[in-house]
Amino acid sequence: MRWNFTPDLSWSHRVQWDSLSESLGYNSRVRWEFQPGSTAFLVLNQGITEKDDTLRLQESEGVIKVGANIWF
């Protein structure tokens, strides 16, 4: 699922089930293009497993990434 608030700002979500490991993966990402060719990302990844008919948070990770083009 993706929401585009403006051409420069979007928020996307991805959910994926792995039947072999019986785990659920969740990814949420905010993308902001603050200058043409320069982008910042705020990312949240979570892994959830099923054990004894309950879902448990296995891992959680947050990342900030900035990429910029330098013109000269």
Short mmCIF file of C-alpha atoms in Angstrom, two decimals:
data_model
loop_
_atom_site.label_atom_id
_atom_site.label_comp_id
_atom_site.label_asym_id
_atom_site.label_seq_id
_atom_site.Cartn_x
_atom_site.Cartn_y
_atom_site.Cartn_z
CA MET A 1 0.00 0.00 0.00
CA ARG A 2 1.36 3.45 -0.86
CA TRP A 3 0.19 6.96 -0.14
CA ASN A 4 1.60 9.81 -2.19
CA PHE A 5 0.98 12.99 -0.21
CA THR A 6 2.89 15.16 -2.69
CA PRO A 7 5.21 14.32 -5.61
CA ASP A 8 8.09 14.63 -3.13
CA LEU A 9 6.62 12.79 -0.10
CA SER A 10 5.27 9.24 0.04
CA TRP A 11 4.61 6.56 2.67
CA SER A 12 4.50 2.86 1.76
CA HIS A 13 3.74 -0.36 3.65
CA ARG A 14 4.48 -3.97 2.77
CA VAL A 15 3.34 -7.09 4.63
CA GLN A 16 4.62 -10.55 3.67
CA TRP A 17 3.86 -14.00 5.09
CA ASP A 18 6.51 -16.75 4.92
CA SER A 19 4.83 -20.15 5.18
CA LEU A 20 8.13 -22.05 5.64
CA SER A 21 9.24 -20.19 8.76
CA GLU A 22 5.68 -19.20 9.70
CA SER A 23 6.72 -15.59 10.11
CA LEU A 24 5.25 -12.27 9.10
CA GLY A 25 7.39 -9.45 7.77
CA TYR A 26 6.33 -5.80 7.89
CA ASN A 27 8.08 -2.89 6.18
CA SER A 28 7.06 0.76 6.43
CA ARG A 29 8.97 3.44 4.51
CA VAL A 30 8.67 7.22 4.30
CA ARG A 31 10.40 8.75 1.26
CA TRP A 32 11.08 12.49 1.00
CA GLU A 33 12.83 14.12 -1.94
CA PHE A 34 14.04 17.34 -0.28
CA GLN A 35 15.92 18.57 -3.40
CA PRO A 36 15.87 17.27 -6.97
CA GLY A 37 17.96 14.09 -6.90
CA SER A 38 18.37 14.13 -3.10
CA THR A 39 16.23 11.74 -1.08
CA ALA A 40 15.78 10.82 2.59
CA PHE A 41 14.20 7.56 3.79
CA LEU A 42 12.86 6.60 7.19
CA VAL A 43 12.38 2.81 7.32
CA LEU A 44 10.85 0.46 9.92
CA ASN A 45 11.23 -3.33 9.49
CA GLN A 46 9.62 -5.83 11.83
CA GLY A 47 9.59 -9.61 11.94
CA ILE A 48 6.76 -11.40 13.72
CA THR A 49 6.55 -15.14 14.34
CA GLU A 50 3.67 -17.39 15.27
CA LYS A 51 4.16 -19.67 18.26
CA ASP A 52 1.43 -21.41 20.24
CA ASP A 53 -1.28 -19.59 18.25
CA THR A 54 0.05 -16.15 19.25
CA LEU A 55 2.06 -13.62 17.27
CA ARG A 56 5.34 -12.48 18.84
CA LEU A 57 7.68 -9.70 17.77
CA GLN A 58 10.92 -11.40 16.76
CA GLU A 59 12.93 -8.43 15.54
CA SER A 60 12.52 -4.73 14.92
CA GLU A 61 14.82 -2.38 13.02
CA GLY A 62 14.69 1.34 12.26
CA VAL A 63 16.90 2.97 9.63
CA ILE A 64 17.44 6.53 8.38
CA LYS A 65 19.09 6.87 4.98
CA VAL A 66 19.98 10.08 3.15
CA GLY A 67 21.28 10.21 -0.40
CA ALA A 68 22.27 13.47 -2.06
CA ASN A 69 23.55 14.43 -5.48
CA ILE A 70 26.27 17.04 -5.55
CA TRP A 71 26.34 19.10 -8.73
CA PHE A 72 29.41 21.11 -9.71
#
